[in-house]
CSV table of C-alpha atoms and ligand atoms in Angstrom, one decimal:
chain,number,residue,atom,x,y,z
A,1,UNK,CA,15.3,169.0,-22.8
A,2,UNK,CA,12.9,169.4,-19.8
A,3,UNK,CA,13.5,171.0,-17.2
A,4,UNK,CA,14.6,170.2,-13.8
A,5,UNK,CA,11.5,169.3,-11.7
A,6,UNK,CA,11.7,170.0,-8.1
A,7,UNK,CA,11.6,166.9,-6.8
A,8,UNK,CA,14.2,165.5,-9.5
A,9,UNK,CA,16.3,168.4,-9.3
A,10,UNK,CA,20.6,167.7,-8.7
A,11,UNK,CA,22.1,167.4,-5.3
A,12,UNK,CA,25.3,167.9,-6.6
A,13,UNK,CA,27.7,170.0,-4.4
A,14,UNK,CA,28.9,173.1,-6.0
A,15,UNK,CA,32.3,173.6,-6.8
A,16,UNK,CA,34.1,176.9,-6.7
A,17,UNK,CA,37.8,176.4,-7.9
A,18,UNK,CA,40.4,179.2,-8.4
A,19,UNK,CA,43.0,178.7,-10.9
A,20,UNK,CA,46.1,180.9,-10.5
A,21,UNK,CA,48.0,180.2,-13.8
A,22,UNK,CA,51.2,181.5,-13.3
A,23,UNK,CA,50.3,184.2,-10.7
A,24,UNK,CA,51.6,184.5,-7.1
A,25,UNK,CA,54.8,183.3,-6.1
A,26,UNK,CA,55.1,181.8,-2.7
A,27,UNK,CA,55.0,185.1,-0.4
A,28,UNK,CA,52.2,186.1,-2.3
A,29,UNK,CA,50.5,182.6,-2.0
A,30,UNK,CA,50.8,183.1,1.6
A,31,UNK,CA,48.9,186.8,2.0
A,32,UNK,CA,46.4,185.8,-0.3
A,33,UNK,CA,45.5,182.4,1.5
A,34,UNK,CA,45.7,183.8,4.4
A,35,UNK,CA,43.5,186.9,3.5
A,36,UNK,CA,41.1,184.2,2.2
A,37,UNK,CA,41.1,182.0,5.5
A,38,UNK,CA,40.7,185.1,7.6
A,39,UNK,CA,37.2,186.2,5.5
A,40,UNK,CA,35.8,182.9,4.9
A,41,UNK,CA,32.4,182.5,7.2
A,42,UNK,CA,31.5,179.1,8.2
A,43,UNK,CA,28.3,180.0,6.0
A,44,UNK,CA,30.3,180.3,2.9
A,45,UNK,CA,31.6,176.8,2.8
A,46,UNK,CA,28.0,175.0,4.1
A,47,UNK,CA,27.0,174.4,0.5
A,48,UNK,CA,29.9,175.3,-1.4
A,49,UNK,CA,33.0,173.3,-2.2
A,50,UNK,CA,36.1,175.6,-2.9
A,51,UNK,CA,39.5,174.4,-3.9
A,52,UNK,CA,42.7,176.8,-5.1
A,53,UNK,CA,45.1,175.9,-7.8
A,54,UNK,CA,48.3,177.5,-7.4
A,55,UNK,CA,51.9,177.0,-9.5
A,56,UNK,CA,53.8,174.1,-8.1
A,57,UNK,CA,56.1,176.2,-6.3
A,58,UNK,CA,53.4,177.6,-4.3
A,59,UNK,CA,51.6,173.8,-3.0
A,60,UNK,CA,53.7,173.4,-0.3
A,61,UNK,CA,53.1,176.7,1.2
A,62,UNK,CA,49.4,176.9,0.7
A,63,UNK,CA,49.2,172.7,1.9
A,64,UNK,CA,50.8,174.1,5.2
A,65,UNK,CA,48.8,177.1,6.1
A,66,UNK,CA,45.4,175.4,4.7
A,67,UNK,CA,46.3,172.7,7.2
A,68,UNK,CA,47.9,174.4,10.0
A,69,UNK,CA,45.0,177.3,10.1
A,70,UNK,CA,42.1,174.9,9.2
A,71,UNK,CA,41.0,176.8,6.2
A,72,UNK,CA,38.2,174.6,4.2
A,73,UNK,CA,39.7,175.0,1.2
A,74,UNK,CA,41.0,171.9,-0.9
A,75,UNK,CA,43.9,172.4,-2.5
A,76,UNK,CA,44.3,171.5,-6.5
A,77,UNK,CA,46.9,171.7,-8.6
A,78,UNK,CA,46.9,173.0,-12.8
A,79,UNK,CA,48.8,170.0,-14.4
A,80,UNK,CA,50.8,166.8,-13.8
A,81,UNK,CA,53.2,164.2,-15.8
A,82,UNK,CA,51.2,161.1,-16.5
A,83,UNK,CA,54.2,158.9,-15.0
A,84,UNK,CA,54.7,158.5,-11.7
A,85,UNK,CA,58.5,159.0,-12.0
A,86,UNK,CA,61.5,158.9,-14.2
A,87,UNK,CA,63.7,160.8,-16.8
A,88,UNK,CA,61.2,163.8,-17.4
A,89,UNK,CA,63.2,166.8,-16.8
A,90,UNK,CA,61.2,169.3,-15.1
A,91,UNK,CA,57.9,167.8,-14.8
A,92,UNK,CA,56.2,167.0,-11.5
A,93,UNK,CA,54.6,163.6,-11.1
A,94,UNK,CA,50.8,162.8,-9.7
A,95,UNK,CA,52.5,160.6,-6.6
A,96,UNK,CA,54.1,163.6,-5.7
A,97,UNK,CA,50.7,165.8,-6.0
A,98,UNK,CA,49.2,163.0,-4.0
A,99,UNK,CA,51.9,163.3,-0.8
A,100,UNK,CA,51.4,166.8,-0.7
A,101,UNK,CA,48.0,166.5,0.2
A,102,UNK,CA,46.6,167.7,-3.4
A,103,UNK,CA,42.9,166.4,-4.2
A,104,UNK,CA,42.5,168.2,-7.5
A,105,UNK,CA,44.3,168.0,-10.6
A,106,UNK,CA,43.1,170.0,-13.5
A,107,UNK,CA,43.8,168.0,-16.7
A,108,UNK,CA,43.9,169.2,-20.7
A,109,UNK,CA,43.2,172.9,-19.7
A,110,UNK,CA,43.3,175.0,-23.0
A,111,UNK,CA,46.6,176.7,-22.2
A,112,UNK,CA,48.1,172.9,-21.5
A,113,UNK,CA,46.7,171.4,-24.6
A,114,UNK,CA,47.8,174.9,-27.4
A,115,UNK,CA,50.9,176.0,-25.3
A,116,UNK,CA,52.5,172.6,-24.8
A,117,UNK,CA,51.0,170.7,-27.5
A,118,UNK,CA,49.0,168.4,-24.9
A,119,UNK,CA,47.1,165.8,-27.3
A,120,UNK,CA,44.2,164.2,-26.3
A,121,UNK,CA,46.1,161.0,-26.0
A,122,UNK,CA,48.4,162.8,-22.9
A,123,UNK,CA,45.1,164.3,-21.6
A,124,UNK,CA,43.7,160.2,-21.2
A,125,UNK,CA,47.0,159.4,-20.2
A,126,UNK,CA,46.9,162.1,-17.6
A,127,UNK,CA,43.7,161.7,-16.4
A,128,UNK,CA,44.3,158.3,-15.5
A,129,UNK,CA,47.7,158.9,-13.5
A,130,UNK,CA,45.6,161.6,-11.6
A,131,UNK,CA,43.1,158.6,-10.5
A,132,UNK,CA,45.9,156.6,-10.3
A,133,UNK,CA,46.6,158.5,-6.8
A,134,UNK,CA,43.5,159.0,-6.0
A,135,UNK,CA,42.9,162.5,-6.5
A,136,UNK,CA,40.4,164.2,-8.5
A,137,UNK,CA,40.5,165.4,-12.2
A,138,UNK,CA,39.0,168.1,-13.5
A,139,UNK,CA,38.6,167.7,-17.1
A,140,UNK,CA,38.8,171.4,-19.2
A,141,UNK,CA,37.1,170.8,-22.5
A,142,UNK,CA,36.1,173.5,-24.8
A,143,UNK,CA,35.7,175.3,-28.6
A,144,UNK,CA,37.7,177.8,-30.3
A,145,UNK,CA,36.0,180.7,-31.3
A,146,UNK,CA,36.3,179.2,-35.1
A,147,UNK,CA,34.7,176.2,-34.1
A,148,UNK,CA,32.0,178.0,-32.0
A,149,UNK,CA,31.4,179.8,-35.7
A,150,UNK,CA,31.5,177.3,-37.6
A,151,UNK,CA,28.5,175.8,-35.1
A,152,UNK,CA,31.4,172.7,-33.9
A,153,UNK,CA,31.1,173.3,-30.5
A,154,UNK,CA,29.2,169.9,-29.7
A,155,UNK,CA,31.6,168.1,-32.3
A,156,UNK,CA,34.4,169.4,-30.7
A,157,UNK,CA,33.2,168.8,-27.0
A,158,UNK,CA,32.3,165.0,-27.6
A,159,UNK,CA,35.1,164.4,-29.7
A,160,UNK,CA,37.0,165.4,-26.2
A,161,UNK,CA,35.1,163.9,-23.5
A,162,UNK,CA,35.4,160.5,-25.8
A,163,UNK,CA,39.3,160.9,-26.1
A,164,UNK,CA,39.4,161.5,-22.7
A,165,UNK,CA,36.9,159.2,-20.7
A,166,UNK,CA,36.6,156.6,-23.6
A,167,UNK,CA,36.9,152.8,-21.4
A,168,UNK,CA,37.0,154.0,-17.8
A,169,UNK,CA,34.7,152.2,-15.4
A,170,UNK,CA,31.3,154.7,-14.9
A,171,UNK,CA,32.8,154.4,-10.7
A,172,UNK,CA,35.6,156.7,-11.7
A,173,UNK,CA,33.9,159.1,-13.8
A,174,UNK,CA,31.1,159.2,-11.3
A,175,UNK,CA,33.7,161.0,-9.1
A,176,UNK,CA,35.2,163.5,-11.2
A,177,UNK,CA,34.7,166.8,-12.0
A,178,UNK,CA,34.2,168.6,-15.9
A,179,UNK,CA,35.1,171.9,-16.6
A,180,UNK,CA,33.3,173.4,-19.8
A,181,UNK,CA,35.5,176.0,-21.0
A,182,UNK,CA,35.1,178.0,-24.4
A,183,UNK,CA,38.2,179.0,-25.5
A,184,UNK,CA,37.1,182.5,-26.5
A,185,UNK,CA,35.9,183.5,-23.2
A,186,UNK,CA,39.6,182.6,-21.2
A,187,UNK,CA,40.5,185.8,-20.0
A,188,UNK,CA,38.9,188.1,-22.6
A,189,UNK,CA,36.1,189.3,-20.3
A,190,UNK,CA,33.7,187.6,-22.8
A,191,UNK,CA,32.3,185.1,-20.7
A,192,UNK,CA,29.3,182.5,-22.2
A,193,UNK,CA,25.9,183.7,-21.7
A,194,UNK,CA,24.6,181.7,-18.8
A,195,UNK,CA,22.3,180.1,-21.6
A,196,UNK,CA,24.9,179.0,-23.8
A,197,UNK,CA,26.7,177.8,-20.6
A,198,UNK,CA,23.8,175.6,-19.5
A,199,UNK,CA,23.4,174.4,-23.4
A,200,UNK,CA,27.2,173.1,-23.4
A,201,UNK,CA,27.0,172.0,-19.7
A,202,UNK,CA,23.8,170.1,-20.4
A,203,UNK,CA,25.5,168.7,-23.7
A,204,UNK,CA,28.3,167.6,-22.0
A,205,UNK,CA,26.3,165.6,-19.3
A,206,UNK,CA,24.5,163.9,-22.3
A,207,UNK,CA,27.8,163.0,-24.1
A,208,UNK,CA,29.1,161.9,-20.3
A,209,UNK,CA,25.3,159.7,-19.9
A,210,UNK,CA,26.5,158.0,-23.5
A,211,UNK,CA,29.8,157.6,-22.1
A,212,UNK,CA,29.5,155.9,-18.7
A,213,UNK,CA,25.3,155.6,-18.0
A,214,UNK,CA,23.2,157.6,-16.2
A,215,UNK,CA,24.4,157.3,-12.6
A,216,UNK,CA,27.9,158.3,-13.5
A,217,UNK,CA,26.4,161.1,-15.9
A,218,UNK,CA,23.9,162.5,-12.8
A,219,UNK,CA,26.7,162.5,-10.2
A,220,UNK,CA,30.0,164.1,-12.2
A,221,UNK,CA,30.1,168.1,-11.4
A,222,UNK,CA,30.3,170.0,-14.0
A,223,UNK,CA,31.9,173.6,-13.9
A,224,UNK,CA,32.1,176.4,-16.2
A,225,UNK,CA,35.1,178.6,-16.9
A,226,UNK,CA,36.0,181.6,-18.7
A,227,UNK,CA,35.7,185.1,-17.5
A,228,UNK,CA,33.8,184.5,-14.8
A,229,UNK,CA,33.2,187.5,-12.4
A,230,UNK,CA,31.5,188.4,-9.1
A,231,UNK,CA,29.0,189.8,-11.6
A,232,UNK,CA,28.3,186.9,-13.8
A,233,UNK,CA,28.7,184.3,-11.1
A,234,UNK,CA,25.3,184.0,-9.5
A,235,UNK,CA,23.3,184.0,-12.9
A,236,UNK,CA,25.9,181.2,-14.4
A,237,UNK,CA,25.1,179.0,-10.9
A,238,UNK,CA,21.3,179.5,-11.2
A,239,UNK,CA,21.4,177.2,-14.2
A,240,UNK,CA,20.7,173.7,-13.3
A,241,UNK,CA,23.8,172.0,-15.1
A,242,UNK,CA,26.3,174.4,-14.4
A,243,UNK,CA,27.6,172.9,-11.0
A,244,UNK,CA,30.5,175.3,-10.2
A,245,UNK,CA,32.8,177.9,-11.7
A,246,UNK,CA,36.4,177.3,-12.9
A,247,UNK,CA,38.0,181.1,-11.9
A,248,UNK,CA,40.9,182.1,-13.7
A,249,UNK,CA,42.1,186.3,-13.5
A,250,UNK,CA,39.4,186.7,-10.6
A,251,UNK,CA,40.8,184.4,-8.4
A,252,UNK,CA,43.8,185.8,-7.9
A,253,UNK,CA,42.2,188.4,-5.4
A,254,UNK,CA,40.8,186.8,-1.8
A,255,UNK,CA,37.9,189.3,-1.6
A,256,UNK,CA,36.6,188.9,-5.3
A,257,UNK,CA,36.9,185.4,-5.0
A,258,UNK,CA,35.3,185.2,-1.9
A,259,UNK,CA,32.8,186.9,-3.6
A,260,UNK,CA,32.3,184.8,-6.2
A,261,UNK,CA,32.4,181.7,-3.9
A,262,UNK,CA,29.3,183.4,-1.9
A,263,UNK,CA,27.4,184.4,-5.2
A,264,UNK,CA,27.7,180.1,-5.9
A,265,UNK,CA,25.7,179.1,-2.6
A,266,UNK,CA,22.2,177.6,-3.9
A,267,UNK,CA,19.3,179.9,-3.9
A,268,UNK,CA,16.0,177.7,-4.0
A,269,UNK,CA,15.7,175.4,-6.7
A,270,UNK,CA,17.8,175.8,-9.5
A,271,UNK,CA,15.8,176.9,-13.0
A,272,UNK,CA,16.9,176.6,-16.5
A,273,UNK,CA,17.8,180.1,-17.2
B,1,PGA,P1,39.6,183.4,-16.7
B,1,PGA,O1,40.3,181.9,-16.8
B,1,PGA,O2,38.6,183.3,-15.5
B,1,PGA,O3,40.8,184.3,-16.4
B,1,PGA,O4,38.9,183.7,-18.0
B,1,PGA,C1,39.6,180.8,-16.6
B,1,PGA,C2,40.5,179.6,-16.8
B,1,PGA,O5,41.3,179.5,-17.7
B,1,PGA,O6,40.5,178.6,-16.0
């Protein structure tokens, strides 16, 4: 693959997005938001797009003070039901994401897909109640170590994307976002060398250009996730198909995030690493 000229380089916005798992319950939502709002410089936000993920219990809260302090922060959410509403004990629906001012939904994460037996069926399904209500997936795809071993990572990401993207129109995937993220590096502190990051970004841009053409392929953000620290964050955003950063662990913390949300602001043109 050549490298990104100059004068063809990406325009696409990065995306810094903080995913809390199940961390924080409502009170702590609250300090850390607003510890976030009160250090975020207008400079921090100029080039970067930054959304937080809490646990549903938290949207609410976070929705209210994001809006009611104008902090530029989007808010996401980690999963929804793929029906809009029904007998589903315990789930939470995308129309009700969607009334709570939520723009991202993460969709398939790793956890989602070996915790709760998420098939790639529910992840399509999921993906397109999500764009149903016109908010944004992000798409988690991503190997097991075994796979990564067994040299299966492309195999495994294709086989993924396809499941997931297979027959939309290239207009809807043109707007949504991909998170590459290898199993093996969720919360192990073993996060992708920015190389290999770029590889499986770049691969899944090609598998995305198959999918739904060129235009769609140039304009989807792709992020990387998986241990991702204020160390490891500017060398992971110099690469020029890794478009943003899914956080997990260091998210949790307003400062550290913030610093990783500065350490994603574009430096010059982006090289291939
Ligand atoms: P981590 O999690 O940053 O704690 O590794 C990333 C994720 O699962 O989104």
């Amino acid at each position: 693959m050549t490298p990104s000229s100059p004068d063809t380089a990406p325009t696409r916005r990065p995306l810094v997005s903080g995913n809390w798992k199940m961390h924080h319950d409502h009170i702590e939502a609250l300090h850390t938001v607003r510890d976030l709002g009160l250090r975020l410089k207008p400079e921090d936000i100029a080039q970067v797009d930054v959304t937080l993920h809490p646990p549903f219990t938290d949207l609410r809260t976070v929705q209210t003070l994001l809006e009611g302090e104008s902090i530029p922060v989007a808010l996401g959410a980690q999963h929804c039901n793929d029906h809009d509403r029904g007998a589903y004990t315990g789930e939470v629906s995308p129309q009700m994401l969607a009334r709570l001012g939520v723009r991202y939904v993460l969709v398939g994460h790793s956890e989602r897909r070996q915790h709760f037996a998420m098939s790639d069926d529910l992840v399509a399904a999921t993906l397109r109640a999500v764009l149903r209500h016109e908010m944004t997936p992000v798409l988690c795809v991503g190997e097991t170590e075994e796979e990564r071993a067994a040299g299966l990572t492309e195999e495994r990401l294709s086989s993924q994307l396809d499941a997931a993207l297979r027959g939309l129109d290239p207009s809807q995937v043109a707007g949504m976002v991909v998170a590459y993220e290898p199993i093996w590096a969720i919360g192990t502190g073993r996060a992708a060398t920015s190389v290999d990051a770029e590889d499986a970004c770049l691969f899944v841009r090609e598998t995305l250009r198959a999918l739904a053409g060129p235009e769609a392929a140039q304009s989807v953000r792709v992020q990387y996730g998986g241990s991702v620290n204020p160390e490891n964050a500017a060398d992971l955003m110099a690469e020029p198909d890794v478009d943003g950063l899914l956080v997990g662990g260091a998210s949790l913390d307003a400062a550290t995030f913030l610093e990783i949300v500065r350490a994603s602001r574009p430096a010059g043109p982006r090289r291939r690493g």
